[in-house]
CSV table of C-alpha atoms in Angstrom, one decimal:
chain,number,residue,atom,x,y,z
H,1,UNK,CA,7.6,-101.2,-16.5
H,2,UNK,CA,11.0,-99.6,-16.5
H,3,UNK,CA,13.9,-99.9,-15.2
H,4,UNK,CA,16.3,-97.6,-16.4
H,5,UNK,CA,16.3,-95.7,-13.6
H,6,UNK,CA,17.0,-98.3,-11.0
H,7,UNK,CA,19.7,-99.2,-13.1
H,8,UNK,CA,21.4,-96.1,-12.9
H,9,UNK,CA,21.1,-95.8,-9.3
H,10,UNK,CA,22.2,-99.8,-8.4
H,11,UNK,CA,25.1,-99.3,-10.9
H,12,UNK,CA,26.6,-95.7,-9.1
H,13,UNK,CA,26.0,-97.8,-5.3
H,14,UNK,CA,28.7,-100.5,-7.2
H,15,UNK,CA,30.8,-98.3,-8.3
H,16,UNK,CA,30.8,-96.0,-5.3
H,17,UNK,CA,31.3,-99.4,-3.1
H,18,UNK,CA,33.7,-100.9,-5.3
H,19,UNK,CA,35.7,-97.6,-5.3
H,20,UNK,CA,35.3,-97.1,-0.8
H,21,UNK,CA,36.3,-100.4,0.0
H,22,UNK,CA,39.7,-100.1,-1.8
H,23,UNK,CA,40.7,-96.7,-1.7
H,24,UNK,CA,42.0,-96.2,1.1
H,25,UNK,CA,44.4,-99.5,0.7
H,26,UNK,CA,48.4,-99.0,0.9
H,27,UNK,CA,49.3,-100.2,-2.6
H,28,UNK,CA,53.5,-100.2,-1.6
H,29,UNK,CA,55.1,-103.2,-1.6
H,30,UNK,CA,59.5,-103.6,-1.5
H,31,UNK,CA,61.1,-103.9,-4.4
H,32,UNK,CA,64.6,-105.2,-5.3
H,33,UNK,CA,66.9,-104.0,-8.3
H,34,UNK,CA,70.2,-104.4,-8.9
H,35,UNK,CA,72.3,-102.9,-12.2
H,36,UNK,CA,74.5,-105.2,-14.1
H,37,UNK,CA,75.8,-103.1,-17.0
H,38,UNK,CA,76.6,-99.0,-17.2
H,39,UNK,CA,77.6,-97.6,-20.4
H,40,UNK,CA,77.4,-93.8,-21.8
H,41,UNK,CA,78.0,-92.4,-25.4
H,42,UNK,CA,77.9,-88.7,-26.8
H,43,UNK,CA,75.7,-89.1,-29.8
H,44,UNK,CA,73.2,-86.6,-31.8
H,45,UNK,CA,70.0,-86.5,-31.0
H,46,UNK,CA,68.4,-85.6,-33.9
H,47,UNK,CA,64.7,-84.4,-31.9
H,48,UNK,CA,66.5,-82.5,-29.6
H,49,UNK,CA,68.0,-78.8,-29.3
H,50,UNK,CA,71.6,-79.1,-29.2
H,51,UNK,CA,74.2,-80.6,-31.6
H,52,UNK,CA,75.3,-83.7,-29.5
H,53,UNK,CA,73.5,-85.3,-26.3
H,54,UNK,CA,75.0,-88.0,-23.6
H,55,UNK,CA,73.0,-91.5,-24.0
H,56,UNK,CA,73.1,-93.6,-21.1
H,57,UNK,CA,72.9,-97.5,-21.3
H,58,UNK,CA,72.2,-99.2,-18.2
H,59,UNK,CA,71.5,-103.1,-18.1
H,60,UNK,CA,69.2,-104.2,-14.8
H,61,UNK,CA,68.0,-107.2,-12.4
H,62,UNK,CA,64.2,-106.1,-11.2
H,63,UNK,CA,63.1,-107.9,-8.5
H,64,UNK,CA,59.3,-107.6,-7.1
H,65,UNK,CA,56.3,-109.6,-5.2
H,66,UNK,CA,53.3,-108.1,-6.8
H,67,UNK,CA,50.9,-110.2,-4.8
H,68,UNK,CA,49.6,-107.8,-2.4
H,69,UNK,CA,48.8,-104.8,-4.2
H,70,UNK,CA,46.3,-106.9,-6.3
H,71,UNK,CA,42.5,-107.4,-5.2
H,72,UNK,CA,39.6,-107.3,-6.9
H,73,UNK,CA,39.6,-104.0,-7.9
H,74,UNK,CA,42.8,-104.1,-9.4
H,75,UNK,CA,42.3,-104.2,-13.5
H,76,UNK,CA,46.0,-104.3,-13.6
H,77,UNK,CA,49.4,-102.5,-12.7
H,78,UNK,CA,51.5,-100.1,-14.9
H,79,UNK,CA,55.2,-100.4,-14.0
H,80,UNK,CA,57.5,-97.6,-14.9
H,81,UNK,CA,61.1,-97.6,-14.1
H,82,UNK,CA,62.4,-93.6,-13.3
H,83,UNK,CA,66.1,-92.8,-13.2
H,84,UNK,CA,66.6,-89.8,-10.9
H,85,UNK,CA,69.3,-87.5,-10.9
H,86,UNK,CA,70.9,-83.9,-11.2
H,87,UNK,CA,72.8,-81.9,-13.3
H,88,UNK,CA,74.2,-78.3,-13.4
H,89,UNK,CA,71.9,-77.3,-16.1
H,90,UNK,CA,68.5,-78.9,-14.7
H,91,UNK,CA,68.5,-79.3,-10.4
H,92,UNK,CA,65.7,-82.7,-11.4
H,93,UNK,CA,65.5,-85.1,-13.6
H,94,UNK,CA,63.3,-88.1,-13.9
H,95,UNK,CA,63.9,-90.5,-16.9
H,96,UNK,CA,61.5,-93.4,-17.8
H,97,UNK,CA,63.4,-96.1,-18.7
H,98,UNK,CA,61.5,-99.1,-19.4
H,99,UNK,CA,57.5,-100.1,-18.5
H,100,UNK,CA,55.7,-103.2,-18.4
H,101,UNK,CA,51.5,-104.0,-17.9
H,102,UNK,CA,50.9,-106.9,-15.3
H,103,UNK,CA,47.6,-108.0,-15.6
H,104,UNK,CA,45.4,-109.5,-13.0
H,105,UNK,CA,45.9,-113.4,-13.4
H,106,UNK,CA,49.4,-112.9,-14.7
H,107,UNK,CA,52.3,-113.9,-12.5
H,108,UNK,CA,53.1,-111.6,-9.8
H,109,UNK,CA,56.4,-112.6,-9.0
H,110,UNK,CA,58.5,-110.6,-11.3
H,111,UNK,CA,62.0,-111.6,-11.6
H,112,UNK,CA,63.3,-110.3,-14.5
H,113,UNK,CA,67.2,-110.5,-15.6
H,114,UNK,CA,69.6,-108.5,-17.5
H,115,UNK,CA,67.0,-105.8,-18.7
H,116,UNK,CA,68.5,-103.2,-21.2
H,117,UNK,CA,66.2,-99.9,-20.8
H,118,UNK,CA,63.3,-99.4,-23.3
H,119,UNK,CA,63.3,-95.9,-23.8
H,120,UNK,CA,66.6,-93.5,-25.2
H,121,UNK,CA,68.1,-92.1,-21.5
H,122,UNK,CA,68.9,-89.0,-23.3
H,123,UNK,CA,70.0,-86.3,-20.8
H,124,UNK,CA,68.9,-83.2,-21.4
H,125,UNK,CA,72.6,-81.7,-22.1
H,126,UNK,CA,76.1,-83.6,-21.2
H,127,UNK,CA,75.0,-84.3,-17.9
H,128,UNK,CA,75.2,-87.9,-17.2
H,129,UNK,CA,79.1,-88.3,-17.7
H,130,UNK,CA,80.8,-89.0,-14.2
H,131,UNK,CA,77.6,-88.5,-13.0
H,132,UNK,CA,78.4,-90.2,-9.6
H,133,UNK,CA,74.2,-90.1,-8.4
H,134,UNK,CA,71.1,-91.9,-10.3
H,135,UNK,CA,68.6,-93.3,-8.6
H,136,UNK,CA,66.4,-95.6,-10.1
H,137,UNK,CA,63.3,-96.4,-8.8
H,138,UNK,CA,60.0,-98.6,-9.9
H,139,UNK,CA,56.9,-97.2,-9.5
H,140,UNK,CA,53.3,-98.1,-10.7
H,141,UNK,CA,50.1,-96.8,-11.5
H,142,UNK,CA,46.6,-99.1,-10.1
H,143,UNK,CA,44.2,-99.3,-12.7
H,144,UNK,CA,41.1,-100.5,-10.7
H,145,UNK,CA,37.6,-101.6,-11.6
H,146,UNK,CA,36.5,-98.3,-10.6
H,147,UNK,CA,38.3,-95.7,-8.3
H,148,UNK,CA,40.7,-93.7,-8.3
H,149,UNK,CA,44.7,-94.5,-9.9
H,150,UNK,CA,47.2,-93.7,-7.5
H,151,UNK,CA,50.3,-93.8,-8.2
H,152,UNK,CA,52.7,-95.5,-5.6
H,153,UNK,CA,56.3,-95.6,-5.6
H,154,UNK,CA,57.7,-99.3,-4.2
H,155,UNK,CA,60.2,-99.0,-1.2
H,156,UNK,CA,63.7,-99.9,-2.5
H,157,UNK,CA,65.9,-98.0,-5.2
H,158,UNK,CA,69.1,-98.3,-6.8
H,159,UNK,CA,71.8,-95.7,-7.1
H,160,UNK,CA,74.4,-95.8,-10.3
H,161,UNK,CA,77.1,-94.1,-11.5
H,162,UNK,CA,77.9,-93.2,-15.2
H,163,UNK,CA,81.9,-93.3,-16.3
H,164,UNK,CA,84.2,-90.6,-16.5
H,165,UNK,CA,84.7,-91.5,-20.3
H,166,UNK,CA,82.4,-91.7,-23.3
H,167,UNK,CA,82.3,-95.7,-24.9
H,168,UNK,CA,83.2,-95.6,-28.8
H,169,UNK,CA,82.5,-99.3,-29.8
H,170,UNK,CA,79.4,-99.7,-31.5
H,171,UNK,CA,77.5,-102.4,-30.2
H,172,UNK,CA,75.5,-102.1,-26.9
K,1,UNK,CA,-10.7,-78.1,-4.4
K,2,UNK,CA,-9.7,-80.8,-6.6
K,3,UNK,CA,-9.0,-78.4,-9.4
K,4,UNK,CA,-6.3,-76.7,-7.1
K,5,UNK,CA,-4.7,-79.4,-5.8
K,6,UNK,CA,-4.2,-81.3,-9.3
K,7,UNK,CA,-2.2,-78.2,-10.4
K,8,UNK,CA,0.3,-78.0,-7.1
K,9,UNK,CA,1.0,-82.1,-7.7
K,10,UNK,CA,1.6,-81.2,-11.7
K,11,UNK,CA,3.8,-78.0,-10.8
K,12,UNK,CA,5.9,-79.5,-8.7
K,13,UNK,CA,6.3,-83.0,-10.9
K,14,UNK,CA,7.6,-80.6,-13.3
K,15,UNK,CA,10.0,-78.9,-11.6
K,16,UNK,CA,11.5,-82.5,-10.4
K,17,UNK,CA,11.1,-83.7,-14.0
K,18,UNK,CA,13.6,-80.4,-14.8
K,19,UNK,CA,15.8,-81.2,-12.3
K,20,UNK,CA,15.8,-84.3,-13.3
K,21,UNK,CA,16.7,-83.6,-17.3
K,22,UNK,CA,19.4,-81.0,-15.8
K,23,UNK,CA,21.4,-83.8,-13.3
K,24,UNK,CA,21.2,-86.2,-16.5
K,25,UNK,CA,22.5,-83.8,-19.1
K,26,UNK,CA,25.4,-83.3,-16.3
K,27,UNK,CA,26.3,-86.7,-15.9
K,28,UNK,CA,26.3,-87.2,-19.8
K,29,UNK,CA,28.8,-84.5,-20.1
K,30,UNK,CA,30.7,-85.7,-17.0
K,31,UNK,CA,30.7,-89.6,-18.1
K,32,UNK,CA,31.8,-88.7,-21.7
K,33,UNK,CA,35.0,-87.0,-20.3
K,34,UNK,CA,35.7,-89.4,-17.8
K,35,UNK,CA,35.4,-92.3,-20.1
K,36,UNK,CA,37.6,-90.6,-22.5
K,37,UNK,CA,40.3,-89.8,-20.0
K,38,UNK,CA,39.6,-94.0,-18.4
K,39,UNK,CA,40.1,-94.7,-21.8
K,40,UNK,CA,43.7,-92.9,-22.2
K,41,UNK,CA,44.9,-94.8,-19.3
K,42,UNK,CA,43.9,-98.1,-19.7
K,43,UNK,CA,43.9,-99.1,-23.6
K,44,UNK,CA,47.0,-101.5,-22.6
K,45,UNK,CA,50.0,-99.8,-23.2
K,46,UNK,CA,52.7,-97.3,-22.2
K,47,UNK,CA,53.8,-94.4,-20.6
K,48,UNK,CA,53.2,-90.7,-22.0
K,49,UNK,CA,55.7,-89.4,-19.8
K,50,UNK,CA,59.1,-89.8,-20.5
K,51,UNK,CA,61.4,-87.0,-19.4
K,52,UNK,CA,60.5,-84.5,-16.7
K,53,UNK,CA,63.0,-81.8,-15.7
K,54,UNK,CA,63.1,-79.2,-13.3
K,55,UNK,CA,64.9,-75.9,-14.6
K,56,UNK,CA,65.2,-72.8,-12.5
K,57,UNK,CA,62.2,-73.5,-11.0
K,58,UNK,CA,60.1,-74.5,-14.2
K,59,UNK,CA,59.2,-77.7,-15.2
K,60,UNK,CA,59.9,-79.2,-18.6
K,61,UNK,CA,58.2,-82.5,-19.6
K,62,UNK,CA,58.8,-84.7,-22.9
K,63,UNK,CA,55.8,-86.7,-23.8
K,64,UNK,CA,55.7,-90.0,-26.2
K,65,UNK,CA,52.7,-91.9,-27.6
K,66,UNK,CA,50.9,-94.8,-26.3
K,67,UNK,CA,51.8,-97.0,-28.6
K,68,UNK,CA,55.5,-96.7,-29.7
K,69,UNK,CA,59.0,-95.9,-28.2
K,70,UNK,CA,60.1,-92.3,-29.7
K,71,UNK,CA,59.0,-89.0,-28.2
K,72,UNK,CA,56.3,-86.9,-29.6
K,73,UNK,CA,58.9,-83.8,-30.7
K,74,UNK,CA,57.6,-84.5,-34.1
K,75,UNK,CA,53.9,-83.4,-33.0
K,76,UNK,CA,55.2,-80.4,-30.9
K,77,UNK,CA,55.2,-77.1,-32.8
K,78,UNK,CA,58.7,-76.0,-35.1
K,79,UNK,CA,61.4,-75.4,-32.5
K,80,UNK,CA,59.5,-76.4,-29.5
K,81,UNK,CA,61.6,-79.3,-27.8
K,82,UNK,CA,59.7,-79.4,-24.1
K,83,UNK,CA,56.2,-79.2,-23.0
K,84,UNK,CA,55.2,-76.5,-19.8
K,85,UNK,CA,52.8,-77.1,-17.4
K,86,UNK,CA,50.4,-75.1,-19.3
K,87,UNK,CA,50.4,-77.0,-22.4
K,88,UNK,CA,49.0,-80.2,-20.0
K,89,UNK,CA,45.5,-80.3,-20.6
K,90,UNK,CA,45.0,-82.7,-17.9
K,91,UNK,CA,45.6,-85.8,-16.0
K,92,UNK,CA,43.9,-89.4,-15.8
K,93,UNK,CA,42.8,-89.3,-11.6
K,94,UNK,CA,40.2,-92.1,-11.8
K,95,UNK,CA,38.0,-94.7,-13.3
K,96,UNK,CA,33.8,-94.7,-13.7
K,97,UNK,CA,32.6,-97.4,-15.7
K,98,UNK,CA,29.8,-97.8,-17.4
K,99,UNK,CA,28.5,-94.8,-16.5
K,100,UNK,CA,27.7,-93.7,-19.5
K,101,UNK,CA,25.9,-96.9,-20.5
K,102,UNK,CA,22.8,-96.0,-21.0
K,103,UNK,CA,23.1,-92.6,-22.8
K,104,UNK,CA,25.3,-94.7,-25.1
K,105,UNK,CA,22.7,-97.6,-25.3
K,106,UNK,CA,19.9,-94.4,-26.3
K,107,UNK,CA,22.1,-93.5,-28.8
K,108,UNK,CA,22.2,-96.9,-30.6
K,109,UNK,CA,19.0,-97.7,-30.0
K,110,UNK,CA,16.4,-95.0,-30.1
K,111,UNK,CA,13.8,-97.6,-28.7
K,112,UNK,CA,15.5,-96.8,-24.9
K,113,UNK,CA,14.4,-92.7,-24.8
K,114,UNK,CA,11.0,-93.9,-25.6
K,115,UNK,CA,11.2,-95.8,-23.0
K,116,UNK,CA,12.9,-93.3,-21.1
K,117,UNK,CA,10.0,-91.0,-21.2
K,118,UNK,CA,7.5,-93.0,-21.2
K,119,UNK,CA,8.6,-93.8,-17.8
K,120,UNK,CA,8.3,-90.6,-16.4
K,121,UNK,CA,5.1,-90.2,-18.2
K,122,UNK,CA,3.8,-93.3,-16.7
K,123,UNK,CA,5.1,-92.1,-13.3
K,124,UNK,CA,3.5,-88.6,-13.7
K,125,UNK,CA,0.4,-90.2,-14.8
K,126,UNK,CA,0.4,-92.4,-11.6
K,127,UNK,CA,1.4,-89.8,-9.3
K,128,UNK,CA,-1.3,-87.3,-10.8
K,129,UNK,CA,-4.0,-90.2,-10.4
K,130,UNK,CA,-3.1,-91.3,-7.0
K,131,UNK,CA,-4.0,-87.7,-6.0
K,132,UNK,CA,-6.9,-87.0,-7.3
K,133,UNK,CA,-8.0,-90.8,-6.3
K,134,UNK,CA,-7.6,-89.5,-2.6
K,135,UNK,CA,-9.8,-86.2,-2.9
């Protein structure tokens, strides 16, 4: 005999189960950065639509216990780092500066040092210079077994300021 | 008498049997979309949101790729630097696995649909005999 059809039903009552006994969980856990290095230039960005754009360099300390937000329906985390902040042309902004994948089974303590952002922090205009307020946060996305993805914001954010002055030296 | 009540068993096996075909067609189309959009999320790799901004109320969001770190401006259209809310197809919400196995496994091997059918027959034919077994 067949079975195709039990097999259909047993595998939605995992799923469904696998999904209800975790959705409902508070993925937020505190998370610690600190910014070592703030630099800004005035440089062309060649994609965008004006002439010249600011570029923002910021260098930062993330500091996390990843622990409890895993289980076992967590596939893995996506952690994005957003830099918040307002200008006169554009009342929000939200900048993704740097990612990473954690894994279940990798190490959940994350202590990572002297991080230079992994994305261009382009502003939208010249907006960033003596900007006195970004915020940066870290957020991440739960990739379960099955379920839904939240997305959870950790408790815990930085705020920076950019210089008055643009930097001319080359190097970053 | 048993003439009668033979037909009322076979009409109404059909009209589960239909319901049946229509549910499954349903979650075919329903699993293929979800596993695309799992898929999107979880091939191990980066954001596609880079940039959103908020401007006199309407939202302006720069995408990049999966895979690599420069903005998709070079797949927008000529002149277009931003996308609107109305150019976002959609958003990844969730994650159903498999779901879609065994439409995929009747695909690759036709063998399954045979069996497939043969299952309902085999239940209709049951069902039909253990009716008329009882008159």
């Amino acid at each position: 005999m067949c079975t195709n059809r039990h097999y259909n039903s047993v595998m939605a009552a995992l799923t469904f189960g696998c999904f209800i006994t975790t959705a409902f969980k508070d993925r937020s856990i505190p998370v610690d950065i600190h910014v070592s290095k703030v630099m800004i230039k005035n440089v062309d960005d060649f994609t965008g639509p004006r002439e010249r754009s600011d570029l923002g360099f910021v260098t930062f300390d993330i500091s996390a216990n990843l622990q409890p937000i895993f289980d076992w329906n967590v596939k893995e985390l996506f952690l994005y780092l957003t830099a918040e902040y307002s200008t006169k042309s554009n009342a929000l902004n939200q900048v993704v500066l740097w990612d990473k994948i954690v894994l279940r089974g990798d190490n959940t303590k994350l202590n990572l040092r002297d991080v230079k952002s992994k994305y261009f922090f382009f502003d939208d205009g010249n907006g960033l210079r003596s900007n006195k307020n970004i915020t940066l946060t870290l957020s991440w996305n739960v990739v379960p077994n099955a379920g839904i993805l939240p997305l959870v914001m950790g408790s815990g954010h930085k705020s920076l300021a950019f210089p008055e002055s643009y930097e001319t030296a080359k190097s970053y | 008498m048993l003439s009668l009540d033979f037909l009322d068993d076979v009409r109404r096996m059909n009209k589960r049997q239909l319901y049946y075909q229509v549910l499954n067609f349903g979650m075919i189309v329903s699993s293929a979309l979800m596993i695309w959009k799992g898929l999107m999320v979880v091939t191990g790799s980066e954001s596609p949101i880079v940039v959103v901004l908020r401007e006199n109320g309407d939202i302006k969001f720069l995408t990049k790729g999966d895979n690599n770190s420069v903005d998709d401006r070079g797949l927008y259209k000529q002149g277009q630097h931003w996308l609107e809310k109305k150019d976002v197809v959609g958003r990844a919400r969730g994650f159903v696995p498999y779901i879609g196995i065994v439409t995929i496994l009747m695909n690759d091997y036709p063998k399954f649909k045979v069996c497939n059918v043969s299952c309902l027959n085999d239940e209709l034919f049951n069902a039909v005999r253990e009716h008329t077994s009882l008159l």
